[in-house]
Tab-separated table of C-alpha atoms in Angstrom:
chain	number	residue	atom	x	y	z
A	729	UNK	CA	7.362	-6.544	-0.093
A	730	UNK	CA	5.189	-8.552	-2.446
A	731	UNK	CA	1.792	-9.565	-1.158
A	732	UNK	CA	-0.190	-12.417	-2.678
A	733	UNK	CA	-3.889	-12.444	-1.880
A	734	UNK	CA	-5.893	-15.615	-2.249
A	735	UNK	CA	-9.497	-14.579	-2.888
A	736	UNK	CA	-11.885	-17.316	-1.858
A	737	UNK	CA	-15.621	-17.830	-2.139
A	738	UNK	CA	-17.539	-15.880	-4.750
A	739	UNK	CA	-14.505	-15.106	-6.857
A	740	UNK	CA	-13.773	-18.820	-7.314
A	741	UNK	CA	-10.206	-18.870	-6.062
A	742	UNK	CA	-8.646	-16.441	-8.503
A	743	UNK	CA	-5.279	-15.054	-7.442
A	744	UNK	CA	-4.611	-11.328	-7.501
A	745	UNK	CA	-1.122	-9.870	-7.166
A	746	UNK	CA	-1.186	-6.513	-5.457
A	747	UNK	CA	1.012	-3.786	-6.875
A	748	UNK	CA	1.602	-0.244	-5.715
A	749	UNK	CA	0.810	2.982	-7.509
A	750	UNK	CA	3.916	4.535	-9.049
A	751	UNK	CA	5.303	7.811	-7.730
A	752	UNK	CA	7.849	10.001	-9.495
A	753	UNK	CA	9.444	13.281	-8.414
A	754	UNK	CA	9.785	15.794	-11.230
A	755	UNK	CA	11.786	18.959	-11.811
A	756	UNK	CA	8.951	21.202	-10.652
A	757	UNK	CA	8.991	19.723	-7.166
A	758	UNK	CA	5.833	17.637	-7.691
A	759	UNK	CA	5.378	13.994	-6.866
A	760	UNK	CA	3.271	12.543	-9.672
A	761	UNK	CA	1.114	9.486	-9.034
A	762	UNK	CA	0.298	6.870	-11.639
A	763	UNK	CA	-1.598	3.623	-11.254
A	764	UNK	CA	-0.283	0.125	-11.849
A	765	UNK	CA	-2.212	-2.844	-13.208
A	766	UNK	CA	-3.484	-4.851	-10.261
A	767	UNK	CA	-3.894	-1.940	-7.873
A	768	UNK	CA	-6.870	-2.546	-5.592
A	769	UNK	CA	-9.402	-0.007	-4.278
A	770	UNK	CA	-11.854	-0.530	-1.451
A	771	UNK	CA	-15.284	1.026	-2.014
A	772	UNK	CA	-18.057	1.505	0.550
A	773	UNK	CA	-21.662	2.501	-0.038
A	774	UNK	CA	-23.457	5.000	2.168
A	775	UNK	CA	-25.249	2.027	3.770
A	776	UNK	CA	-21.917	0.480	4.717
A	777	UNK	CA	-21.817	-2.463	2.308
A	778	UNK	CA	-18.399	-3.168	0.824
A	779	UNK	CA	-17.098	-3.854	-2.670
A	780	UNK	CA	-13.676	-3.540	-4.238
A	781	UNK	CA	-12.241	-2.732	-7.637
A	782	UNK	CA	-9.011	-3.454	-9.441
A	783	UNK	CA	-7.184	-1.479	-12.109
A	784	UNK	CA	-8.081	-3.102	-15.427
A	785	UNK	CA	-6.552	-0.533	-17.742
A	786	UNK	CA	-4.344	2.543	-17.519
A	787	UNK	CA	-4.915	5.628	-19.657
A	788	UNK	CA	-2.044	5.639	-22.165
A	789	UNK	CA	-2.080	9.442	-22.405
A	790	UNK	CA	-2.466	10.243	-18.730
A	791	UNK	CA	-0.848	7.681	-16.477
A	792	UNK	CA	-2.546	8.826	-13.306
A	793	UNK	CA	-5.941	7.927	-14.800
A	794	UNK	CA	-7.153	4.350	-14.574
A	795	UNK	CA	-10.189	2.300	-15.580
A	796	UNK	CA	-11.439	0.052	-12.801
A	797	UNK	CA	-13.075	-3.317	-13.259
A	798	UNK	CA	-15.797	-4.076	-10.728
A	799	UNK	CA	-15.082	-7.834	-10.798
A	800	UNK	CA	-18.755	-8.351	-11.618
A	801	UNK	CA	-20.167	-6.352	-8.749
A	802	UNK	CA	-23.193	-4.171	-9.356
A	803	UNK	CA	-23.375	-0.546	-8.223
A	804	UNK	CA	-26.626	1.271	-7.553
A	805	UNK	CA	-27.347	4.363	-9.636
A	806	UNK	CA	-27.533	7.746	-7.918
A	807	UNK	CA	-25.919	6.340	-4.771
A	808	UNK	CA	-23.033	7.668	-2.741
A	809	UNK	CA	-19.804	5.678	-2.638
A	810	UNK	CA	-16.666	6.232	-0.567
A	811	UNK	CA	-13.357	5.031	-1.953
A	812	UNK	CA	-10.023	4.337	-0.295
A	813	UNK	CA	-6.620	3.124	-1.387
A	814	UNK	CA	-4.695	0.921	-0.802
A	815	UNK	CA	-7.115	-1.957	-0.326
A	816	UNK	CA	-6.020	-4.083	2.612
A	817	UNK	CA	-7.490	-7.468	3.435
A	818	UNK	CA	-6.940	-6.897	7.148
A	819	UNK	CA	-9.618	-4.182	7.093
A	820	UNK	CA	-12.360	-6.686	6.280
A	821	UNK	CA	-12.484	-7.998	9.852
A	822	UNK	CA	-13.096	-4.490	11.169
A	823	UNK	CA	-16.871	-4.042	11.161
A	824	UNK	CA	-16.610	-0.282	11.638
A	825	UNK	CA	-14.103	0.220	8.854
A	826	UNK	CA	-15.975	2.942	6.946
A	827	UNK	CA	-15.791	5.302	9.927
A	828	UNK	CA	-12.623	3.870	11.457
A	829	UNK	CA	-10.371	2.756	8.612
A	830	UNK	CA	-7.015	1.819	10.185
A	831	UNK	CA	-3.898	3.430	8.731
A	832	UNK	CA	-0.265	3.038	9.752
A	833	UNK	CA	2.962	4.877	9.007
A	834	UNK	CA	5.208	2.322	10.706
A	835	UNK	CA	7.834	0.374	8.782
A	836	UNK	CA	8.741	2.773	5.969
A	837	UNK	CA	11.878	1.510	4.225
A	838	UNK	CA	13.701	2.991	1.213
A	839	UNK	CA	15.708	0.577	-0.907
A	840	UNK	CA	17.988	2.935	-2.860
A	841	UNK	CA	18.983	6.571	-3.153
A	842	UNK	CA	16.197	8.846	-4.470
A	843	UNK	CA	13.751	5.922	-4.725
A	844	UNK	CA	10.048	6.596	-4.004
A	845	UNK	CA	8.595	3.093	-4.393
A	846	UNK	CA	8.163	2.555	-0.665
A	847	UNK	CA	5.754	5.503	-0.346
A	848	UNK	CA	2.871	3.851	-2.204
A	849	UNK	CA	2.114	1.522	0.702
A	850	UNK	CA	1.568	4.565	2.923
A	851	UNK	CA	-0.086	6.776	0.321
A	852	UNK	CA	-3.580	6.588	1.758
A	853	UNK	CA	-6.126	8.124	-0.600
A	854	UNK	CA	-9.819	8.836	-0.214
A	855	UNK	CA	-12.643	9.702	-2.591
A	856	UNK	CA	-16.381	10.301	-2.573
A	857	UNK	CA	-18.678	10.058	-5.579
A	858	UNK	CA	-22.309	9.674	-6.654
A	859	UNK	CA	-22.869	7.046	-9.317
A	860	UNK	CA	-24.712	7.422	-12.604
A	861	UNK	CA	-26.696	4.555	-14.087
A	862	UNK	CA	-23.662	2.988	-15.728
A	863	UNK	CA	-20.513	4.429	-14.229
A	864	UNK	CA	-18.786	5.781	-11.169
A	865	UNK	CA	-15.894	8.228	-11.344
A	866	UNK	CA	-13.557	8.542	-8.363
A	867	UNK	CA	-11.055	11.339	-7.794
A	868	UNK	CA	-8.645	10.134	-5.129
A	869	UNK	CA	-6.977	12.777	-2.972
A	870	UNK	CA	-3.781	11.959	-1.087
A	871	UNK	CA	-4.279	12.034	2.647
A	872	UNK	CA	-0.619	12.066	3.633
A	873	UNK	CA	2.287	14.437	3.089
A	874	UNK	CA	5.780	13.779	1.780
A	875	UNK	CA	9.004	15.099	3.293
A	876	UNK	CA	11.857	15.092	0.783
A	877	UNK	CA	15.331	15.192	2.307
A	878	UNK	CA	18.314	16.206	0.170
A	879	UNK	CA	21.327	15.842	2.444
A	880	UNK	CA	24.905	16.684	1.482
A	881	UNK	CA	27.297	13.958	2.643
A	882	UNK	CA	30.860	15.204	3.312
A	883	UNK	CA	32.516	11.780	3.280
A	884	UNK	CA	31.501	8.406	1.866
A	885	UNK	CA	29.010	6.771	4.222
A	886	UNK	CA	26.540	3.893	4.192
A	887	UNK	CA	23.232	4.643	5.907
A	888	UNK	CA	20.705	2.333	7.531
A	889	UNK	CA	18.115	4.797	8.833
A	890	UNK	CA	16.869	8.377	8.878
A	891	UNK	CA	15.098	9.730	11.933
A	892	UNK	CA	13.368	12.968	12.816
A	893	UNK	CA	12.699	13.336	16.527
A	894	UNK	CA	11.243	15.981	18.787
A	895	UNK	CA	13.859	18.162	20.463
A	896	UNK	CA	11.771	18.187	23.635
A	897	UNK	CA	10.730	14.525	23.559
A	898	UNK	CA	7.123	15.467	22.760
A	899	UNK	CA	5.037	12.912	20.862
A	900	UNK	CA	4.668	14.886	17.629
A	901	UNK	CA	4.316	12.081	15.097
A	902	UNK	CA	1.241	9.978	14.426
A	903	UNK	CA	2.300	6.384	13.842
A	904	UNK	CA	-1.165	4.803	13.629
A	905	UNK	CA	-4.625	6.311	13.154
A	906	UNK	CA	-8.233	5.727	12.141
A	907	UNK	CA	-9.685	7.422	9.068
A	908	UNK	CA	-13.344	8.373	8.724
A	909	UNK	CA	-14.253	7.965	5.052
A	910	UNK	CA	-17.502	9.996	4.966
A	911	UNK	CA	-15.943	13.125	6.458
A	912	UNK	CA	-12.342	12.327	5.437
A	913	UNK	CA	-10.832	13.055	8.848
A	914	UNK	CA	-8.127	11.180	10.683
A	915	UNK	CA	-7.898	10.428	14.407
A	916	UNK	CA	-4.574	9.411	15.884
A	917	UNK	CA	-4.521	6.178	17.860
A	918	UNK	CA	-0.776	6.023	18.477
A	919	UNK	CA	1.955	8.656	18.586
A	920	UNK	CA	5.718	8.745	18.996
A	921	UNK	CA	8.413	11.325	19.599
A	922	UNK	CA	10.147	10.262	16.381
A	923	UNK	CA	9.464	9.133	12.832
A	924	UNK	CA	11.827	6.578	11.266
A	925	UNK	CA	12.677	5.699	7.682
A	926	UNK	CA	14.780	2.553	7.250
A	927	UNK	CA	17.500	2.915	4.617
A	928	UNK	CA	18.587	-0.323	2.965
A	929	UNK	CA	22.337	0.186	3.448
A	930	UNK	CA	22.390	3.088	0.995
A	931	UNK	CA	25.925	4.214	0.196
A	932	UNK	CA	26.538	7.846	-0.729
A	933	UNK	CA	29.901	9.002	-2.062
A	934	UNK	CA	31.694	12.003	-0.641
A	935	UNK	CA	30.250	15.246	-1.950
A	936	UNK	CA	27.012	13.649	-3.172
A	937	UNK	CA	23.591	13.899	-1.560
A	938	UNK	CA	21.360	11.360	0.087
A	939	UNK	CA	17.835	11.785	-1.298
A	940	UNK	CA	15.237	10.271	1.011
A	941	UNK	CA	11.435	10.375	1.168
A	942	UNK	CA	9.194	9.986	4.200
A	943	UNK	CA	5.384	9.925	4.332
A	944	UNK	CA	3.630	11.619	7.244
A	945	UNK	CA	-0.038	12.302	7.986
A	946	UNK	CA	-1.161	15.936	8.212
A	947	UNK	CA	0.476	17.372	11.327
A	948	UNK	CA	0.861	20.922	12.596
A	949	UNK	CA	4.558	21.142	13.452
A	950	UNK	CA	4.635	24.948	13.456
A	951	UNK	CA	7.132	26.259	15.989
A	952	UNK	CA	8.476	22.762	16.692
A	953	UNK	CA	12.146	21.853	16.564
A	954	UNK	CA	13.203	18.406	15.417
A	955	UNK	CA	16.548	16.677	15.252
A	956	UNK	CA	17.366	15.070	11.915
A	957	UNK	CA	19.700	12.081	12.212
A	958	UNK	CA	21.180	10.091	9.338
A	959	UNK	CA	22.455	6.935	10.996
A	960	UNK	CA	25.333	5.081	9.360
A	961	UNK	CA	26.164	1.393	9.507
A	962	UNK	CA	29.438	2.127	11.312
A	963	UNK	CA	27.583	3.629	14.278
A	964	UNK	CA	28.177	7.267	13.391
A	965	UNK	CA	25.482	9.774	12.452
A	966	UNK	CA	25.046	13.058	10.646
A	967	UNK	CA	22.834	15.313	12.734
A	968	UNK	CA	21.238	18.732	12.542
A	969	UNK	CA	17.925	20.376	13.420
A	970	UNK	CA	14.957	21.371	11.272
A	971	UNK	CA	12.155	23.828	12.035
A	972	UNK	CA	8.681	22.406	11.574
A	973	UNK	CA	5.754	23.875	9.654
A	974	UNK	CA	2.089	22.997	9.261
A	975	UNK	CA	2.272	19.764	7.257
A	976	UNK	CA	-0.792	19.551	4.993
A	977	UNK	CA	-2.286	16.666	3.062
A	978	UNK	CA	-1.252	16.214	-0.568
A	979	UNK	CA	1.835	18.403	-0.369
A	980	UNK	CA	5.602	17.909	-0.622
A	981	UNK	CA	7.999	19.593	1.799
A	982	UNK	CA	11.629	19.662	0.606
A	983	UNK	CA	14.369	19.879	3.221
A	984	UNK	CA	17.797	20.704	1.815
A	985	UNK	CA	20.923	20.393	3.948
A	986	UNK	CA	23.960	21.573	2.044
A	987	UNK	CA	27.368	22.940	2.916
A	988	UNK	CA	25.828	26.059	4.410
A	989	UNK	CA	23.628	23.939	6.708
A	990	UNK	CA	26.240	21.435	7.672
A	991	UNK	CA	25.721	18.292	9.653
A	992	UNK	CA	27.479	17.604	12.889
A	993	UNK	CA	29.125	14.187	12.777
A	994	UNK	CA	28.523	12.314	16.022
A	995	UNK	CA	28.945	8.781	17.249
A	996	UNK	CA	25.874	6.716	18.006
A	997	UNK	CA	25.313	3.208	19.161
A	998	UNK	CA	25.242	0.745	16.313
A	999	UNK	CA	22.023	-1.046	15.591
A	1000	UNK	CA	21.834	-3.789	13.909
A	1001	UNK	CA	14.945	-8.377	6.840
A	1002	UNK	CA	12.509	-8.970	2.146
A	1003	UNK	CA	9.650	-11.175	3.143
A	1004	UNK	CA	6.710	-12.509	1.244
A	1005	UNK	CA	3.383	-12.319	3.016
A	1006	UNK	CA	0.577	-14.657	2.037
A	1007	UNK	CA	-2.940	-13.737	3.131
A	1008	UNK	CA	-6.101	-15.791	2.876
A	1009	UNK	CA	-9.514	-14.113	2.888
A	1010	UNK	CA	-13.033	-15.462	2.479
A	1011	UNK	CA	-15.014	-12.801	0.635
A	1012	UNK	CA	-18.646	-12.316	1.634
A	1013	UNK	CA	-19.976	-9.068	0.234
A	1014	UNK	CA	-23.505	-7.719	0.489
A	1015	UNK	CA	-23.750	-6.496	-3.097
A	1016	UNK	CA	-23.735	-9.745	-5.026
A	1017	UNK	CA	-23.004	-10.461	-8.643
A	1018	UNK	CA	-25.958	-10.432	-11.003
A	1019	UNK	CA	-26.136	-11.789	-14.539
A	1020	UNK	CA	-24.105	-9.776	-17.080
A	1021	UNK	CA	-23.876	-6.741	-14.813
A	1022	UNK	CA	-20.248	-5.683	-14.846
A	1023	UNK	CA	-19.541	-2.396	-13.137
A	1024	UNK	CA	-16.909	-0.220	-14.754
A	1025	UNK	CA	-15.593	2.841	-12.999
A	1026	UNK	CA	-12.912	5.372	-13.733
A	1027	UNK	CA	-10.475	6.657	-11.151
A	1028	UNK	CA	-7.611	9.056	-10.987
A	1029	UNK	CA	-5.256	10.299	-8.303
A	1030	UNK	CA	-4.266	13.876	-7.754
A	1031	UNK	CA	-0.581	14.758	-7.656
A	1032	UNK	CA	1.367	15.876	-4.609
A	1033	UNK	CA	2.036	19.591	-4.948
A	1034	UNK	CA	5.044	21.436	-3.479
A	1035	UNK	CA	4.144	23.715	-0.587
A	1036	UNK	CA	5.624	27.033	-1.672
A	1037	UNK	CA	4.450	28.938	1.396
A	1038	UNK	CA	6.006	26.779	4.083
A	1039	UNK	CA	9.620	25.740	4.380
A	1040	UNK	CA	11.155	23.016	6.509
A	1041	UNK	CA	14.259	25.003	7.363
A	1042	UNK	CA	17.405	23.308	8.685
A	1043	UNK	CA	19.395	25.098	11.363
A	1044	UNK	CA	22.197	24.611	13.861
A	1045	UNK	CA	20.960	24.596	17.434
A	1046	UNK	CA	22.488	27.641	19.126
A	1047	UNK	CA	23.331	29.466	15.891
A	1048	UNK	CA	21.294	32.497	16.948
A	1049	UNK	CA	22.618	34.858	14.271
A	1050	UNK	CA	22.442	32.220	11.506
A	1051	UNK	CA	26.051	32.580	10.406
A	1052	UNK	CA	26.573	28.809	10.140
A	1053	UNK	CA	28.466	28.364	13.397
A	1054	UNK	CA	27.887	28.394	17.143
A	1055	UNK	CA	30.263	30.586	19.127
A	1056	UNK	CA	30.526	33.246	21.801
A	1057	UNK	CA	28.679	35.775	19.612
A	1058	UNK	CA	25.526	33.669	19.889
A	1059	UNK	CA	25.885	33.412	23.667
A	1060	UNK	CA	26.287	37.184	23.908
A	1061	UNK	CA	23.185	37.797	21.794
A	1062	UNK	CA	21.053	35.516	23.972
A	1063	UNK	CA	22.496	37.126	27.113
A	1064	UNK	CA	21.608	40.576	25.815
A	1065	UNK	CA	18.106	39.422	25.006
A	1066	UNK	CA	17.725	37.825	28.444
A	1067	UNK	CA	18.872	40.980	30.221
A	1068	UNK	CA	16.512	43.086	28.055
A	1069	UNK	CA	19.380	45.159	26.690
A	1070	UNK	CA	18.031	44.497	23.212
A	1071	UNK	CA	14.628	44.141	21.650
A	1072	UNK	CA	15.832	41.776	18.927
A	1073	UNK	CA	13.416	38.944	18.342
A	1074	UNK	CA	15.137	35.594	18.629
A	1075	UNK	CA	14.109	32.397	16.864
A	1076	UNK	CA	12.926	30.001	19.588
A	1077	UNK	CA	13.829	26.975	17.449
A	1078	UNK	CA	17.469	28.020	17.560
A	1079	UNK	CA	17.727	29.858	20.886
A	1080	UNK	CA	15.647	27.725	23.234
A	1081	UNK	CA	18.348	25.118	23.773
A	1082	UNK	CA	16.575	23.055	26.419
A	1083	UNK	CA	13.109	23.308	24.845
A	1084	UNK	CA	11.316	24.827	27.839
A	1085	UNK	CA	9.718	27.619	25.759
A	1086	UNK	CA	11.770	30.240	27.582
A	1087	UNK	CA	14.992	31.999	26.654
A	1088	UNK	CA	17.120	32.584	29.729
A	1089	UNK	CA	20.458	31.939	31.348
A	1090	UNK	CA	20.007	28.168	30.940
A	1091	UNK	CA	20.108	28.645	27.181
A	1092	UNK	CA	23.229	30.796	27.464
A	1093	UNK	CA	24.892	27.915	29.294
A	1094	UNK	CA	23.619	25.487	26.660
A	1095	UNK	CA	25.057	27.552	23.799
A	1096	UNK	CA	28.360	27.819	25.658
A	1097	UNK	CA	28.491	24.041	26.068
A	1098	UNK	CA	27.795	23.544	22.360
A	1099	UNK	CA	30.534	26.025	21.505
A	1100	UNK	CA	33.057	24.410	23.830
A	1101	UNK	CA	32.342	20.897	22.575
A	1102	UNK	CA	32.266	21.677	18.859
A	1103	UNK	CA	35.244	20.207	17.083
């Protein structure tokens, strides 16, 4: 979506086109950030007054470094500043924005296979710095996390959405939140039992993989089971389960579903929009322009690093012995565990079929039903 911002008042009606920072996934599992000309950063002083910067120049040798132009606004030396990205005109009306900066993860939409462009809108970044007499340098840290899905597709399909949902219906996913810039914490204001990524009718040929990216805020999903659904335009879906981990800020979590972690093909109800948004904003900032005082600042964004200690592991619900299928052997193993004939530790993600945090005869029945209804 392209956003055109009409800046009124002190900036004398200049028009700024907002771009998004570029993200690229490389062979080492990192997502590398780089700025784009026109990117906008909101900056707050410790007193709460507001200014904003735009990317004037990009470092030709290091693309994730940028030089920011203060648009004529003066900074105060030896003062603390709090930075955030992306700048959003809607925040201006919120008088408590420095301690309650609104963020949202709703509406993520990927336009093509393996494309990351949609993430920039949700790549909330924060920084804190103390200015010198002539310059401010901001190091922006990513506040969100990226889940990278690489999903083997057995037959040609066209997909319109990807969903991860709680097996138990628990509201695991923060959809909207407030961020406190001084202490860089986030407080959820809205949660849901699922997170959705719209796929723009992405067609994947048989034997190829759908590569999809979803941004989430830091969330402890340790011990949680989630259903992964790839919903196709014909009403069918590829479904499996994934085991959650502690999702941490600034990290990438790859989930790979291949032939050994096959999807179950199931029918779903079919369900079933590029708009241009024009915003108008009168700017009235406390720190006013003074003669020939142009503030220049440098900024750079850290890269998303792969989390090598945690793994978002796919599994088949009921596949207790992890042999890639659900059958009577799994039911027997759960029965033996339930009757205390064995001391084998069972994985609750896989064995607790009904999600009641207990492994008992109900789960044996659940595994049996899965086995009997598996094609």
